[in-house]
Amino acid sequence: MEILHVDMDAFFASVEQLDHPEWRGRPVIVGAGPHERGVVSTCSYEARKFGVHSAMPSRTAYALCPQGIFAPPRMRRYHEVSDAAFEVFSHYSPFVQGVSVDEAFLDVSGTTHLFGGRVELAERLRAEVKATCGVTCSVGLAPNRLLAKIGSEQRKPDGLFEMPFEPEAIRAFLAPKPIGVLWGVGRKTERVLQGYGYRTCGDLQRADPRFLAQALGETAAASIRAHAFGVDDSGFAAADAAEKSVSRENTFPEDVSDRETVRAALLELVREVGRRFRRERRWALTAKLKLRDAAFDTISRQTKFELPARDDVTFREKALALFDAAWPESGGKPWTVRLVGFGVSDFTEEPGEGEPTLFGPDPRVALREKRERLSDALDDISLSTAGF
């Protein structure tokens, strides 16, 4: 396989510098204000020279860089630029897996010949992103997603790095790298491994698998050790390529003018989408609403989830927000609806950990996990009562 990992450079800060030319070349810090309780979402590379980094308390960032420009996040604007970037990605591969608003994997195995080779394709993609969006990206090119992700970090910002493709060369490249570059090695696992003297990927390559299994558990140990050799079997499954969204539509037998009838039908569609979506382990980044009136005019609306989502409660909240905006309860234009539809798209296999706060992990993550457990339980009940 030939995989690209595209990482938009200091994305939020870069968009701010794009929209405020006078800020270019200056330290820009996006997040809470310098005297507020809150954290840095991201910052420009000029700010990073002062030691500022994401998830840092904004007050600490101000102490390190008092001359920094503190800007509140403008998520709608960031999504606009992100959508333009993802449109560019689609010019180079039909298989694009969005990870977040500023990050994606592309399987370019079947398209490199159209551009003269994989390096040439990657260079053209980077140039088109810069010309179209006004911001830069860093790209890693590799035989799998793990290595592509590592590759994109090698020449940031605005760089391209081609990882080795041969197993021995991959092993040698990874050997001196710290274990923290590997998927599955979070802070807790990193501390455990370092306690046993494992600090580099080479240490894991030479480790006794039986000892690692005792330290981490058999499944985690096998996965992490495979990653230390650059082995990643997640790839782009055929199902991922074929199913880019999960959606359901309801065409009414007769046109409906009653708002609550259409709303109730939408909620049923949300439940159907949720059950279908959760047959696989994945999360969605985008919710979409579709309405078609009696004249066959169709409107489509979409919005991003605050965090990657897979539960019915979050799906329902976004569906109703889109519906209420398109068809307000009062004061809006009258509708006669023929069809209503709902769907989710932009899938990711990683749920993400949210934005850390001054007081610890993002509380939205705990709420999301609670909602997911509820949805999974209701799915089980639904299957059992259906006789499966």
PDB file of N, CA and C in Angstrom, residues 93-129:
ATOM      1  N   SER A  93      -7.157  11.024  -4.361  1.00  0.00           N
ATOM      2  CA  SER A  93      -7.571   9.660  -4.036  1.00  0.00           C
ATOM      3  C   SER A  93      -9.051   9.652  -3.699  1.00  0.00           C
ATOM      4  N   PRO A  94      -9.764   8.609  -4.105  1.00  0.00           N
ATOM      5  CA  PRO A  94     -11.162   8.489  -3.676  1.00  0.00           C
ATOM      6  C   PRO A  94     -11.285   7.975  -2.244  1.00  0.00           C
ATOM      7  N   PHE A  95     -10.151   7.537  -1.670  1.00  0.00           N
ATOM      8  CA  PHE A  95     -10.168   6.925  -0.346  1.00  0.00           C
ATOM      9  C   PHE A  95      -9.487   7.855   0.653  1.00  0.00           C
ATOM     10  N   VAL A  96     -10.296   8.661   1.321  1.00  0.00           N
ATOM     11  CA  VAL A  96      -9.815   9.639   2.287  1.00  0.00           C
ATOM     12  C   VAL A  96     -10.456   9.334   3.629  1.00  0.00           C
ATOM     13  N   GLN A  97      -9.643   9.151   4.654  1.00  0.00           N
ATOM     14  CA  GLN A  97     -10.145   8.927   6.008  1.00  0.00           C
ATOM     15  C   GLN A  97      -9.785  10.133   6.862  1.00  0.00           C
ATOM     16  N   GLY A  98     -10.797  10.939   7.187  1.00  0.00           N
ATOM     17  CA  GLY A  98     -10.569  12.079   8.051  1.00  0.00           C
ATOM     18  C   GLY A  98     -10.384  11.637   9.492  1.00  0.00           C
ATOM     19  N   VAL A  99      -9.361  12.154  10.143  1.00  0.00           N
ATOM     20  CA  VAL A  99      -9.108  11.859  11.547  1.00  0.00           C
ATOM     21  C   VAL A  99      -9.627  12.997  12.417  1.00  0.00           C
ATOM     22  N   SER A 100      -9.462  14.213  11.955  1.00  0.00           N
ATOM     23  CA  SER A 100      -9.943  15.394  12.656  1.00  0.00           C
ATOM     24  C   SER A 100     -10.079  16.500  11.631  1.00  0.00           C
ATOM     25  N   VAL A 101     -10.393  17.692  12.093  1.00  0.00           N
ATOM     26  CA  VAL A 101     -10.594  18.813  11.189  1.00  0.00           C
ATOM     27  C   VAL A 101      -9.325  19.158  10.423  1.00  0.00           C
ATOM     28  N   ASP A 102      -8.159  18.779  10.949  1.00  0.00           N
ATOM     29  CA  ASP A 102      -6.891  19.170  10.327  1.00  0.00           C
ATOM     30  C   ASP A 102      -5.976  17.993  10.008  1.00  0.00           C
ATOM     31  N   GLU A 103      -6.554  16.811   9.857  1.00  0.00           N
ATOM     32  CA  GLU A 103      -5.706  15.628   9.693  1.00  0.00           C
ATOM     33  C   GLU A 103      -6.457  14.549   8.922  1.00  0.00           C
ATOM     34  N   ALA A 104      -5.769  13.861   7.988  1.00  0.00           N
ATOM     35  CA  ALA A 104      -6.418  12.815   7.206  1.00  0.00           C
ATOM     36  C   ALA A 104      -5.391  11.833   6.672  1.00  0.00           C
ATOM     37  N   PHE A 105      -5.864  10.613   6.406  1.00  0.00           N
ATOM     38  CA  PHE A 105      -5.085   9.602   5.698  1.00  0.00           C
ATOM     39  C   PHE A 105      -5.673   9.428   4.305  1.00  0.00           C
ATOM     40  N   LEU A 106      -4.807   9.222   3.327  1.00  0.00           N
ATOM     41  CA  LEU A 106      -5.234   8.943   1.955  1.00  0.00           C
ATOM     42  C   LEU A 106      -4.562   7.666   1.479  1.00  0.00           C
ATOM     43  N   ASP A 107      -5.330   6.777   0.898  1.00  0.00           N
ATOM     44  CA  ASP A 107      -4.764   5.615   0.218  1.00  0.00           C
ATOM     45  C   ASP A 107      -4.575   6.000  -1.243  1.00  0.00           C
ATOM     46  N   VAL A 108      -3.320   6.179  -1.655  1.00  0.00           N
ATOM     47  CA  VAL A 108      -3.026   6.615  -3.020  1.00  0.00           C
ATOM     48  C   VAL A 108      -2.444   5.483  -3.861  1.00  0.00           C
ATOM     49  N   SER A 109      -2.620   4.240  -3.386  1.00  0.00           N
ATOM     50  CA  SER A 109      -2.029   3.094  -4.085  1.00  0.00           C
ATOM     51  C   SER A 109      -2.445   3.027  -5.546  1.00  0.00           C
ATOM     52  N   GLY A 110      -3.698   3.387  -5.819  1.00  0.00           N
ATOM     53  CA  GLY A 110      -4.198   3.259  -7.188  1.00  0.00           C
ATOM     54  C   GLY A 110      -4.112   4.519  -8.018  1.00  0.00           C
ATOM     55  N   THR A 111      -3.542   5.589  -7.469  1.00  0.00           N
ATOM     56  CA  THR A 111      -3.534   6.855  -8.210  1.00  0.00           C
ATOM     57  C   THR A 111      -2.143   7.438  -8.440  1.00  0.00           C
ATOM     58  N   THR A 112      -1.111   6.861  -7.843  1.00  0.00           N
ATOM     59  CA  THR A 112       0.221   7.461  -7.971  1.00  0.00           C
ATOM     60  C   THR A 112       0.680   7.541  -9.430  1.00  0.00           C
ATOM     61  N   HIS A 113       0.279   6.551 -10.244  1.00  0.00           N
ATOM     62  CA  HIS A 113       0.719   6.535 -11.637  1.00  0.00           C
ATOM     63  C   HIS A 113       0.158   7.720 -12.426  1.00  0.00           C
ATOM     64  N   LEU A 114      -0.921   8.305 -11.936  1.00  0.00           N
ATOM     65  CA  LEU A 114      -1.527   9.434 -12.631  1.00  0.00           C
ATOM     66  C   LEU A 114      -0.713  10.720 -12.453  1.00  0.00           C
ATOM     67  N   PHE A 115       0.181  10.717 -11.467  1.00  0.00           N
ATOM     68  CA  PHE A 115       0.931  11.918 -11.133  1.00  0.00           C
ATOM     69  C   PHE A 115       2.444  11.733 -11.278  1.00  0.00           C
ATOM     70  N   GLY A 116       2.844  10.595 -11.840  1.00  0.00           N
ATOM     71  CA  GLY A 116       4.269  10.367 -12.057  1.00  0.00           C
ATOM     72  C   GLY A 116       4.990   9.734 -10.900  1.00  0.00           C
ATOM     73  N   GLY A 117       4.270   9.250  -9.899  1.00  0.00           N
ATOM     74  CA  GLY A 117       4.882   8.611  -8.743  1.00  0.00           C
ATOM     75  C   GLY A 117       4.323   9.155  -7.448  1.00  0.00           C
ATOM     76  N   ARG A 118       4.608   8.440  -6.363  1.00  0.00           N
ATOM     77  CA  ARG A 118       4.010   8.824  -5.080  1.00  0.00           C
ATOM     78  C   ARG A 118       4.581  10.122  -4.527  1.00  0.00           C
ATOM     79  N   VAL A 119       5.871  10.348  -4.696  1.00  0.00           N
ATOM     80  CA  VAL A 119       6.459  11.598  -4.211  1.00  0.00           C
ATOM     81  C   VAL A 119       5.901  12.780  -4.998  1.00  0.00           C
ATOM     82  N   GLU A 120       5.787  12.612  -6.297  1.00  0.00           N
ATOM     83  CA  GLU A 120       5.253  13.675  -7.146  1.00  0.00           C
ATOM     84  C   GLU A 120       3.799  13.991  -6.769  1.00  0.00           C
ATOM     85  N   LEU A 121       3.022  12.935  -6.492  1.00  0.00           N
ATOM     86  CA  LEU A 121       1.642  13.141  -6.063  1.00  0.00           C
ATOM     87  C   LEU A 121       1.598  13.947  -4.765  1.00  0.00           C
ATOM     88  N   ALA A 122       2.424  13.556  -3.801  1.00  0.00           N
ATOM     89  CA  ALA A 122       2.424  14.239  -2.509  1.00  0.00           C
ATOM     90  C   ALA A 122       2.824  15.701  -2.646  1.00  0.00           C
ATOM     91  N   GLU A 123       3.808  15.983  -3.486  1.00  0.00           N
ATOM     92  CA  GLU A 123       4.245  17.366  -3.676  1.00  0.00           C
ATOM     93  C   GLU A 123       3.141  18.202  -4.319  1.00  0.00           C
ATOM     94  N   ARG A 124       2.439  17.615  -5.277  1.00  0.00           N
ATOM     95  CA  ARG A 124       1.363  18.355  -5.933  1.00  0.00           C
ATOM     96  C   ARG A 124       0.214  18.605  -4.962  1.00  0.00           C
ATOM     97  N   LEU A 125      -0.083  17.630  -4.115  1.00  0.00           N
ATOM     98  CA  LEU A 125      -1.132  17.817  -3.122  1.00  0.00           C
ATOM     99  C   LEU A 125      -0.769  18.959  -2.177  1.00  0.00           C
ATOM    100  N   ARG A 126       0.455  18.972  -1.679  1.00  0.00           N
ATOM    101  CA  ARG A 126       0.879  20.030  -0.763  1.00  0.00           C
ATOM    102  C   ARG A 126       0.776  21.400  -1.427  1.00  0.00           C
ATOM    103  N   ALA A 127       1.188  21.483  -2.674  1.00  0.00           N
ATOM    104  CA  ALA A 127       1.140  22.753  -3.386  1.00  0.00           C
ATOM    105  C   ALA A 127      -0.295  23.211  -3.598  1.00  0.00           C
ATOM    106  N   GLU A 128      -1.198  22.258  -3.895  1.00  0.00           N
ATOM    107  CA  GLU A 128      -2.588  22.641  -4.137  1.00  0.00           C
ATOM    108  C   GLU A 128      -3.271  23.078  -2.841  1.00  0.00           C
ATOM    109  N   VAL A 129      -2.962  22.419  -1.733  1.00  0.00           N
ATOM    110  CA  VAL A 129      -3.513  22.849  -0.447  1.00  0.00           C
ATOM    111  C   VAL A 129      -3.086  24.281  -0.141  1.00  0.00           C
TER     112      VAL A 129
END
